[in-house]
Short mmCIF file of C-alpha atoms and ligand atoms in Angstrom, two decimals:
data_model
loop_
_atom_site.label_atom_id
_atom_site.label_comp_id
_atom_site.label_asym_id
_atom_site.label_seq_id
_atom_site.Cartn_x
_atom_site.Cartn_y
_atom_site.Cartn_z
CA MET O 1 8.44 31.13 19.04
CA SER O 2 5.07 29.54 19.49
CA LEU O 3 2.36 29.42 16.93
CA ASP O 4 -1.38 28.89 17.19
CA VAL O 5 -2.62 26.52 14.49
CA LEU O 6 -6.05 25.75 13.05
CA LEU O 7 -6.50 22.34 11.45
CA ILE O 8 -9.40 21.84 9.02
CA GLY O 9 -10.95 18.39 8.60
CA SER O 10 -12.60 15.53 10.47
CA GLY O 11 -11.15 12.25 9.21
CA GLY O 12 -8.39 9.80 10.09
CA ARG O 13 -5.93 11.84 8.06
CA GLU O 14 -6.65 14.88 10.22
CA HIS O 15 -6.46 12.87 13.44
CA ALA O 16 -2.96 11.75 12.40
CA LEU O 17 -2.03 15.35 11.54
CA ALA O 18 -3.43 16.63 14.85
CA TRP O 19 -1.50 13.97 16.78
CA LYS O 20 1.72 14.94 15.02
CA LEU O 21 1.15 18.71 15.25
CA ALA O 22 0.38 18.41 18.96
CA GLN O 23 3.94 17.12 19.51
CA SER O 24 5.51 20.18 17.92
CA ARG O 25 7.89 22.24 20.02
CA SER O 26 6.74 25.37 18.20
CA LEU O 27 3.03 24.85 18.82
CA GLY O 28 1.03 27.23 20.97
CA ARG O 29 -2.62 26.20 20.79
CA LEU O 30 -4.01 23.72 18.34
CA TYR O 31 -7.60 24.30 17.22
CA ALA O 32 -9.51 21.97 14.92
CA ALA O 33 -12.79 22.07 13.00
CA PRO O 34 -14.99 20.15 12.43
CA GLY O 35 -12.76 17.59 14.21
CA ASN O 36 -13.76 14.24 15.72
CA PRO O 37 -13.38 12.57 19.14
CA GLY O 38 -9.84 11.43 18.33
CA ILE O 39 -8.81 14.90 17.17
CA ALA O 40 -10.42 16.29 20.35
CA GLU O 41 -7.85 14.35 22.39
CA CYS O 42 -5.03 16.42 20.86
CA SER O 43 -6.66 19.78 20.14
CA GLU O 44 -9.48 22.19 20.99
CA ILE O 45 -12.46 21.59 18.73
CA VAL O 46 -14.12 24.81 17.63
CA ALA O 47 -17.62 25.28 16.28
CA LEU O 48 -16.89 26.74 12.89
CA ASP O 49 -18.60 26.43 9.52
CA THR O 50 -15.62 25.13 7.56
CA ALA O 51 -17.58 25.33 4.30
CA SER O 52 -17.61 29.11 4.68
CA ASN O 53 -14.26 30.66 3.75
CA GLU O 54 -15.40 33.88 5.41
CA ALA O 55 -16.16 32.16 8.72
CA VAL O 56 -12.72 30.52 8.75
CA VAL O 57 -10.99 33.83 7.98
CA ASP O 58 -12.96 35.58 10.75
CA PHE O 59 -12.00 32.89 13.25
CA CYS O 60 -8.31 33.15 12.32
CA ARG O 61 -8.34 36.92 12.71
CA ALA O 62 -10.12 36.77 16.05
CA HIS O 63 -7.73 34.14 17.42
CA GLY O 64 -4.44 35.29 15.92
CA ILE O 65 -3.93 32.02 14.05
CA GLY O 66 -0.35 31.69 12.79
CA LEU O 67 -0.97 28.78 10.41
CA VAL O 68 -3.99 27.00 8.95
CA VAL O 69 -3.48 23.39 7.87
CA ILE O 70 -6.14 22.19 5.43
CA GLY O 71 -6.57 18.40 5.34
CA PRO O 72 -9.18 17.59 2.67
CA GLU O 73 -9.37 18.58 -0.99
CA ALA O 74 -12.85 20.15 -1.06
CA PRO O 75 -11.97 23.38 0.82
CA LEU O 76 -8.80 23.71 -1.27
CA VAL O 77 -10.71 23.44 -4.54
CA ALA O 78 -13.24 25.90 -3.06
CA GLY O 79 -10.52 28.51 -2.52
CA LEU O 80 -10.06 28.48 1.26
CA ALA O 81 -6.29 28.95 0.87
CA ASP O 82 -6.90 31.97 -1.40
CA ALA O 83 -9.26 33.58 1.12
CA LEU O 84 -6.76 33.07 3.95
CA THR O 85 -3.85 34.39 1.88
CA ASP O 86 -5.89 37.49 0.98
CA ALA O 87 -6.44 38.00 4.70
CA GLN O 88 -2.69 37.49 5.32
CA VAL O 89 -3.19 34.33 7.35
CA PRO O 90 -0.42 31.80 6.55
CA VAL O 91 -1.89 28.62 5.12
CA PHE O 92 -0.54 25.17 4.30
CA GLY O 93 -2.32 24.03 1.16
CA PRO O 94 -2.60 25.19 -2.46
CA THR O 95 -4.74 27.94 -3.98
CA ALA O 96 -7.85 26.95 -5.94
CA ALA O 97 -5.94 27.51 -9.19
CA ALA O 98 -3.18 25.13 -8.08
CA ALA O 99 -5.74 22.65 -6.66
CA ARG O 100 -6.94 22.11 -10.24
CA LEU O 101 -4.26 19.42 -10.29
CA GLU O 102 -6.80 17.37 -8.35
CA GLY O 103 -10.00 19.25 -9.18
CA SER O 104 -9.78 18.77 -12.94
CA LYS O 105 -8.38 15.65 -14.57
CA GLY O 106 -8.45 17.36 -17.99
CA PHE O 107 -6.36 20.25 -16.65
CA THR O 108 -3.72 17.84 -15.32
CA LYS O 109 -3.64 15.76 -18.49
CA ASP O 110 -3.10 18.87 -20.64
CA LEU O 111 -0.30 19.99 -18.31
CA CYS O 112 1.31 16.56 -18.75
CA THR O 113 1.13 16.92 -22.53
CA ARG O 114 2.68 20.38 -22.51
CA HIS O 115 5.57 19.26 -20.32
CA ASP O 116 6.13 15.74 -21.60
CA ILE O 117 5.16 14.17 -18.28
CA PRO O 118 4.58 10.42 -18.66
CA THR O 119 0.90 9.54 -18.21
CA ALA O 120 -1.75 7.42 -19.96
CA ARG O 121 -2.69 8.60 -23.48
CA TYR O 122 -6.05 10.36 -23.29
CA LYS O 123 -8.77 12.41 -24.91
CA ARG O 124 -11.15 14.96 -23.32
CA PHE O 125 -14.85 15.08 -24.19
CA THR O 126 -17.67 17.49 -23.37
CA ASP O 127 -20.34 15.51 -25.13
CA ALA O 128 -21.55 11.95 -24.79
CA ALA O 129 -22.05 11.27 -28.51
CA ALA O 130 -18.48 12.20 -29.40
CA ALA O 131 -17.13 10.13 -26.50
CA LYS O 132 -19.16 7.10 -27.60
CA SER O 133 -18.11 7.35 -31.19
CA TYR O 134 -14.46 7.52 -30.05
CA LEU O 135 -14.98 4.36 -28.00
CA GLU O 136 -16.27 2.53 -31.10
CA ASP O 137 -12.79 2.63 -32.61
CA THR O 138 -10.61 1.95 -29.58
CA GLY O 139 -9.56 -1.27 -27.92
CA LEU O 140 -10.37 -2.40 -24.39
CA PRO O 141 -9.97 -1.95 -21.51
CA GLN O 142 -10.62 1.78 -21.49
CA VAL O 143 -10.59 4.04 -18.46
CA ILE O 144 -13.41 6.58 -18.24
CA LYS O 145 -13.14 9.41 -15.74
CA ALA O 146 -15.45 12.23 -14.72
CA ASP O 147 -13.43 15.44 -14.86
CA GLY O 148 -14.08 16.89 -11.39
CA LEU O 149 -13.89 15.75 -7.76
CA ALA O 150 -15.91 12.58 -7.37
CA ALA O 151 -14.77 11.15 -4.02
CA GLY O 152 -13.14 8.17 -5.71
CA LYS O 153 -16.31 7.22 -7.58
CA GLY O 154 -15.68 8.93 -10.90
CA VAL O 155 -13.43 6.29 -12.46
CA THR O 156 -14.59 3.25 -14.46
CA ILE O 157 -12.24 0.66 -15.87
CA ALA O 158 -14.36 -0.76 -18.65
CA THR O 159 -13.52 -4.22 -19.95
CA THR O 160 -16.50 -4.39 -22.33
CA LYS O 161 -17.95 -1.88 -24.81
CA ALA O 162 -21.29 -1.92 -22.99
CA GLU O 163 -19.61 -1.00 -19.71
CA ALA O 164 -17.69 1.79 -21.38
CA LEU O 165 -20.80 3.28 -22.97
CA ALA O 166 -22.75 3.05 -19.70
CA ALA O 167 -19.90 4.82 -17.88
CA VAL O 168 -20.04 7.67 -20.39
CA ASP O 169 -23.78 8.03 -19.76
CA ARG O 170 -23.27 7.99 -16.01
CA CYS O 171 -20.67 10.73 -16.25
CA PHE O 172 -22.87 13.02 -18.31
CA GLU O 173 -26.22 12.28 -16.69
CA GLY O 174 -25.58 10.87 -13.26
CA ASP O 175 -23.84 11.99 -10.11
CA PHE O 176 -21.09 13.90 -11.88
CA GLY O 177 -23.18 15.27 -14.74
CA GLY O 178 -24.89 18.56 -15.22
CA PRO O 179 -24.00 21.59 -17.27
CA GLY O 180 -20.36 21.77 -18.28
CA ALA O 181 -19.74 18.10 -17.52
CA GLU O 182 -16.56 16.79 -19.01
CA ILE O 183 -14.86 13.41 -19.15
CA VAL O 184 -11.45 12.01 -19.90
CA ILE O 185 -11.06 8.66 -21.65
CA GLU O 186 -7.62 7.18 -21.27
CA GLU O 187 -5.46 4.21 -21.97
CA PHE O 188 -5.37 1.42 -19.37
CA LEU O 189 -1.98 1.23 -17.67
CA GLU O 190 -0.50 -1.97 -16.32
CA GLY O 191 1.93 -2.27 -13.45
CA GLU O 192 2.18 -1.81 -9.72
CA GLU O 193 0.57 1.26 -8.15
CA ALA O 194 2.36 3.43 -5.61
CA SER O 195 2.01 6.88 -4.10
CA LEU O 196 4.69 9.52 -3.74
CA PHE O 197 4.20 12.54 -1.46
CA CYS O 198 6.11 15.80 -1.86
CA LEU O 199 6.25 18.89 0.28
CA CYS O 200 6.19 21.85 -2.12
CA ASP O 201 6.79 25.57 -1.69
CA GLY O 202 5.83 26.71 -5.19
CA GLU O 203 9.31 26.16 -6.56
CA ARG O 204 10.98 23.28 -4.75
CA ALA O 205 9.76 19.80 -3.86
CA LEU O 206 10.99 17.66 -0.99
CA VAL O 207 10.16 13.95 -0.96
CA PHE O 208 7.76 13.41 1.94
CA GLY O 209 7.40 9.66 1.89
CA THR O 210 5.93 6.86 -0.19
CA ALA O 211 3.06 4.48 0.47
CA GLN O 212 0.81 1.88 -1.08
CA ASP O 213 -2.93 2.11 -0.68
CA HIS O 214 -5.53 -0.68 -1.03
CA LYS O 215 -8.48 0.85 -2.84
CA ARG O 216 -10.82 -2.09 -3.30
CA ALA O 217 -13.25 -2.91 -0.51
CA PHE O 218 -12.46 -6.62 -0.10
CA ASP O 219 -9.54 -9.03 0.15
CA ARG O 220 -7.54 -9.88 -2.98
CA ASP O 221 -8.52 -6.53 -4.51
CA ARG O 222 -12.14 -7.48 -5.03
CA GLY O 223 -15.25 -5.39 -4.67
CA PRO O 224 -15.91 -1.72 -5.33
CA ASN O 225 -13.36 1.08 -5.17
CA THR O 226 -13.24 2.94 -1.86
CA GLY O 227 -11.31 5.91 -0.49
CA GLY O 228 -8.74 3.36 0.71
CA MET O 229 -9.05 0.34 3.04
CA GLY O 230 -5.48 0.32 4.32
CA ALA O 231 -1.95 1.36 3.48
CA TYR O 232 1.65 0.77 4.37
CA SER O 233 4.80 2.86 4.09
CA PRO O 234 7.35 3.03 2.62
CA ALA O 235 6.22 1.41 -0.65
CA LEU O 236 8.75 -1.35 -1.36
CA CYS O 237 8.57 -0.76 -5.11
CA MET O 238 9.55 2.91 -4.71
CA SER O 239 13.32 2.41 -4.59
CA GLU O 240 15.54 5.47 -4.25
CA ARG O 241 16.16 5.32 -8.00
CA MET O 242 12.47 5.13 -8.79
CA VAL O 243 11.76 8.08 -6.49
CA GLU O 244 14.53 10.12 -8.15
CA ARG O 245 13.24 9.25 -11.62
CA THR O 246 9.71 10.27 -10.62
CA MET O 247 10.98 13.57 -9.24
CA ARG O 248 12.86 14.25 -12.47
CA GLU O 249 10.24 13.14 -14.99
CA ILE O 250 7.00 13.96 -13.20
CA ILE O 251 7.16 16.15 -10.08
CA ARG O 252 9.67 18.85 -11.05
CA PRO O 253 8.20 19.46 -14.53
CA THR O 254 4.77 19.75 -12.87
CA LEU O 255 5.96 22.41 -10.43
CA GLU O 256 7.63 24.27 -13.29
CA GLY O 257 4.49 24.04 -15.39
CA MET O 258 2.36 25.37 -12.53
CA ARG O 259 4.75 28.29 -12.00
CA GLU O 260 4.70 29.10 -15.68
CA ILE O 261 0.93 29.53 -15.72
CA GLY O 262 1.05 31.68 -12.59
CA SER O 263 -0.33 29.01 -10.24
CA PRO O 264 2.64 27.87 -8.15
CA PHE O 265 1.86 24.80 -6.05
CA ARG O 266 2.34 24.99 -2.29
CA GLY O 267 1.39 22.18 0.05
CA ILE O 268 1.45 18.43 -0.32
CA LEU O 269 1.50 17.09 -3.83
CA TYR O 270 0.44 13.44 -3.88
CA ALA O 271 1.28 11.61 -7.09
CA GLY O 272 -0.65 8.40 -7.76
CA LEU O 273 1.73 6.40 -9.96
CA MET O 274 1.68 3.31 -12.10
CA LEU O 275 5.11 1.70 -12.35
CA THR O 276 4.94 0.38 -15.88
CA GLU O 277 7.49 -1.53 -17.93
CA THR O 278 8.62 1.74 -19.45
CA GLY O 279 8.86 3.62 -16.16
CA PRO O 280 6.65 5.52 -13.73
CA LYS O 281 3.52 7.13 -15.17
CA LEU O 282 1.19 9.57 -13.47
CA ILE O 283 -2.32 8.20 -12.84
CA GLU O 284 -3.54 11.24 -10.97
CA TYR O 285 -2.56 14.03 -8.66
CA ASN O 286 -4.08 14.86 -5.32
CA VAL O 287 -3.34 18.18 -3.68
CA ARG O 288 -3.27 16.98 -0.05
CA PHE O 289 -2.18 13.98 1.97
CA GLY O 290 -3.81 10.66 1.21
CA ASP O 291 -6.28 9.16 3.64
CA PRO O 292 -5.24 6.60 5.05
CA GLU O 293 -1.69 7.12 3.68
CA CYS O 294 -1.16 10.14 5.94
CA GLN O 295 -1.68 7.93 8.99
CA VAL O 296 1.26 5.69 8.10
CA LEU O 297 3.46 8.63 7.11
CA MET O 298 2.87 10.40 10.43
CA MET O 299 3.80 7.23 12.36
CA ARG O 300 7.17 7.20 10.56
CA LEU O 301 7.99 10.90 10.68
CA ASP O 302 10.65 11.54 13.31
CA SER O 303 10.85 15.33 12.75
CA ASP O 304 8.71 18.18 13.99
CA ILE O 305 6.11 18.73 11.28
CA LEU O 306 5.12 22.30 12.07
CA PRO O 307 8.33 24.05 10.85
CA ALA O 308 8.07 22.06 7.59
CA PHE O 309 4.45 23.12 7.01
CA LEU O 310 5.23 26.72 7.94
CA ALA O 311 8.21 26.88 5.57
CA ALA O 312 6.06 25.57 2.70
CA ALA O 313 3.34 28.09 3.56
CA ARG O 314 5.92 30.90 3.49
CA GLY O 315 7.27 29.73 0.15
CA ASP O 316 10.75 28.53 1.05
CA ILE O 317 11.51 24.98 2.12
CA SER O 318 15.21 25.12 1.23
CA ASP O 319 16.21 24.78 4.90
CA VAL O 320 13.71 22.05 5.75
CA GLU O 321 15.13 18.67 6.69
CA VAL O 322 12.91 15.83 7.71
CA LYS O 323 13.93 12.55 9.26
CA TRP O 324 12.02 9.36 8.63
CA SER O 325 12.19 6.34 10.83
CA ALA O 326 13.49 3.16 9.19
CA ARG O 327 10.47 1.39 10.69
CA ARG O 328 7.60 0.24 8.48
CA ALA O 329 4.10 1.45 9.23
CA LEU O 330 0.81 -0.13 8.27
CA THR O 331 -2.80 0.87 8.81
CA VAL O 332 -5.97 -1.21 8.64
CA VAL O 333 -9.21 0.66 8.01
CA ILE O 334 -12.29 -0.63 9.79
CA ALA O 335 -15.33 0.50 7.81
CA ALA O 336 -19.06 0.28 8.46
CA ASP O 337 -20.84 -2.72 6.89
CA GLY O 338 -22.14 -1.60 3.50
CA TYR O 339 -19.42 0.99 2.81
CA PRO O 340 -18.75 2.35 0.14
CA GLY O 341 -22.50 1.99 -0.42
CA SER O 342 -25.04 2.92 2.25
CA TYR O 343 -24.32 1.99 5.85
CA ARG O 344 -25.81 2.38 9.33
CA LYS O 345 -24.80 5.35 11.44
CA GLY O 346 -24.76 5.62 15.20
CA THR O 347 -23.82 2.08 16.25
CA GLU O 348 -21.74 1.89 19.42
CA ILE O 349 -18.04 1.09 19.51
CA ALA O 350 -17.77 -0.56 22.91
CA ARG O 351 -14.00 -0.72 23.23
CA LEU O 352 -10.80 0.45 21.58
CA PRO O 353 -7.36 -0.95 22.35
CA ALA O 354 -5.03 1.38 24.25
CA SER O 355 -2.44 3.14 22.11
CA SER O 356 1.26 2.42 22.62
CA GLU O 357 4.57 3.54 21.14
CA THR O 358 4.05 1.12 18.23
CA MET O 359 0.25 1.15 17.77
CA ARG O 360 -2.42 3.79 17.69
CA VAL O 361 -5.99 3.96 16.58
CA PHE O 362 -6.90 7.04 14.57
CA HIS O 363 -10.54 8.06 14.47
CA ALA O 364 -11.92 8.49 10.96
CA GLY O 365 -15.72 8.47 11.26
CA THR O 366 -16.72 8.62 14.92
CA SER O 367 -18.64 10.91 17.24
CA LEU O 368 -19.49 11.02 20.92
CA ASP O 369 -22.90 10.69 22.49
CA GLY O 370 -22.13 11.54 26.10
CA GLU O 371 -19.53 8.93 27.04
CA LYS O 372 -20.49 6.59 24.22
CA LEU O 373 -18.33 6.37 21.13
CA LEU O 374 -20.42 5.98 17.99
CA ALA O 375 -19.54 5.01 14.43
CA THR O 376 -20.88 7.75 12.18
CA GLY O 377 -18.84 7.52 8.99
CA GLY O 378 -18.12 5.00 6.23
CA ARG O 379 -14.51 4.54 7.18
CA VAL O 380 -14.60 4.55 10.96
CA LEU O 381 -11.24 3.60 12.52
CA ASN O 382 -7.64 3.36 11.31
CA VAL O 383 -5.68 0.86 13.36
CA THR O 384 -2.07 1.83 12.70
CA ALA O 385 1.13 0.15 13.81
CA THR O 386 4.87 0.18 13.20
CA GLY O 387 7.43 -2.62 13.09
CA ASP O 388 10.85 -3.55 11.80
CA SER O 389 9.15 -5.17 8.81
CA VAL O 390 5.78 -4.79 7.11
CA ARG O 391 4.99 -8.24 8.45
CA GLU O 392 5.64 -7.14 12.04
CA ALA O 393 3.66 -3.92 11.59
CA ALA O 394 0.78 -5.95 10.10
CA LYS O 395 0.82 -8.41 13.00
CA ARG O 396 0.64 -5.58 15.54
CA ALA O 397 -2.12 -3.82 13.63
CA TYR O 398 -4.25 -6.95 13.23
CA ASP O 399 -3.74 -7.95 16.90
CA ALA O 400 -5.11 -4.53 17.82
CA VAL O 401 -7.98 -4.86 15.32
CA SER O 402 -9.10 -7.99 17.15
CA ASP O 403 -9.28 -5.95 20.38
CA VAL O 404 -11.77 -3.50 18.88
CA GLU O 405 -15.27 -4.23 20.14
CA TRP O 406 -17.58 -3.17 17.35
CA ASP O 407 -19.72 -5.66 15.46
CA GLN O 408 -21.06 -3.53 12.65
CA GLY O 409 -17.79 -3.07 10.80
CA PHE O 410 -15.52 -4.92 8.39
CA PHE O 411 -11.90 -4.72 7.31
CA ARG O 412 -9.55 -6.25 4.79
CA SER O 413 -7.37 -8.99 6.20
CA ASP O 414 -4.65 -8.69 3.54
CA ILE O 415 -3.26 -5.16 3.92
CA GLY O 416 0.42 -5.18 2.95
CA HIS O 417 0.22 -8.75 1.61
CA ARG O 418 2.30 -8.01 -1.49
CA ALA O 419 5.07 -6.33 0.52
CA ILE O 420 5.08 -9.16 3.06
CA MET O 421 5.54 -11.67 0.23
CA VAL O 422 8.45 -9.64 -1.18
CA GLU O 423 10.01 -9.47 2.32
CA GLN O 424 9.88 -13.25 2.56
CA GLU O 425 11.57 -13.84 -0.80
P1 AMP R 501 -8.22 7.69 -9.55
O1 AMP R 501 -9.50 8.13 -8.92
O2 AMP R 501 -7.79 8.47 -10.74
O3 AMP R 501 -7.15 7.48 -8.51
O4 AMP R 501 -8.48 6.21 -10.05
C1 AMP R 501 -8.87 5.19 -9.17
C2 AMP R 501 -8.11 3.95 -9.47
O5 AMP R 501 -8.39 3.53 -10.80
C3 AMP R 501 -6.60 4.11 -9.44
O6 AMP R 501 -6.08 3.98 -8.16
C4 AMP R 501 -6.16 2.99 -10.35
O7 AMP R 501 -6.15 1.76 -9.65
C5 AMP R 501 -7.25 2.93 -11.38
N1 AMP R 501 -6.85 3.69 -12.58
C6 AMP R 501 -7.07 4.97 -12.84
N2 AMP R 501 -6.58 5.31 -14.06
C7 AMP R 501 -6.04 4.19 -14.57
C8 AMP R 501 -5.37 3.87 -15.80
N3 AMP R 501 -5.19 4.77 -16.77
N4 AMP R 501 -4.96 2.60 -15.97
C9 AMP R 501 -5.15 1.66 -15.03
N5 AMP R 501 -5.77 1.88 -13.86
C10 AMP R 501 -6.21 3.14 -13.63
N1 LIG R 502 -6.38 6.99 -0.22
C1 LIG R 502 -6.56 7.69 -1.44
C2 LIG R 502 -6.78 9.12 -1.31
O1 LIG R 502 -6.63 9.71 -0.27
O2 LIG R 502 -7.11 9.75 -2.32
#
């Protein structure tokens, strides 16, 4: 059986997905929108307004699409999966109601309370005055979060009262404000952070890898938060026991809770965890693969991904088996100078190293001008490599980074440093 697939998205995560989907034995044609020059090497880019659910549905009908894979969170929260399901087009990704796990922090926190899922203690506020008066009586640090999607910019870890109060103002007045604005103030958790990915069919969850991201812009975890400057997989701190405990205490109760309220979760559930002294606690959920975590997961996945996605879309993954390579994978993000603030667009990338079995460069924010490859995004390239150890994967990735000819970018030079230290002990 061969299946025509439409992939939605234009980042490094989607390039990695396109690369992996293109290797599927069950694939007919692979279409992608909006795509990027890397994705174009493994699929047919189609001109399609991906912000319009109707346009996507029309395209799928006209082209007999057998599965839509949605990469980013925004179309999920905007109900693209619902529109496709209504039109009887199979889709990998949750409905808008299930995507509230990422789209509303308050929703997720309340679910955790109802089902005894370990997470930071919290309170929800819809008004700045009440939030500020609460802060008067609580210790520091406090974590202040805008309720909705904020592209990684909605979280402040306040170590002083003044910072906390300013964060509350920003949430209600600034970028995330407006009518109906809501915030969550929560306890600061200490420990090591890790990510767990699960393939879900509404009822069951299958572990789909672990990873560790590096969210700060600069070495030694300094500088502003970003979408992620690099990652490696598997996360050394996610032992088999820790994964099993997280499944038992966090993931399975979440799926049950979502079923109970009539919003079963299908797709990839990404749990951002803090491994505290008292066990794993949920920091946040995302309802899709991480970017750049997806890139390292795809490099380690030895199975055909399309049957797994299709089974989840159809609501039964009980027969899905996936094999992971024992190799480590690591990715270094090269971002445009200035990111996550403002940055120049349209500078030329003169040369990329050739991909090999153990190294490939995923495109995250690039476009073509004739033959010229231009940097057009904040995060531009994901130089991704595998090795028998994190150290070896890092060496390969950084060797390749030094072969990239592009002067207007920067990268962290310490991706995987913690894991490499543990390996050496
Ligand atoms: P989020 O957007 O929820 O992933 O938060 C961004 C980052 O803020 C996380 O990756 C954590 O490093 C940090 N963070 C969020 N919530 C907490 C918390 N309750 N305690 C400590 N760190 C947190
Ligand atoms: N790398 C973090 C994220 O995808 O949300």
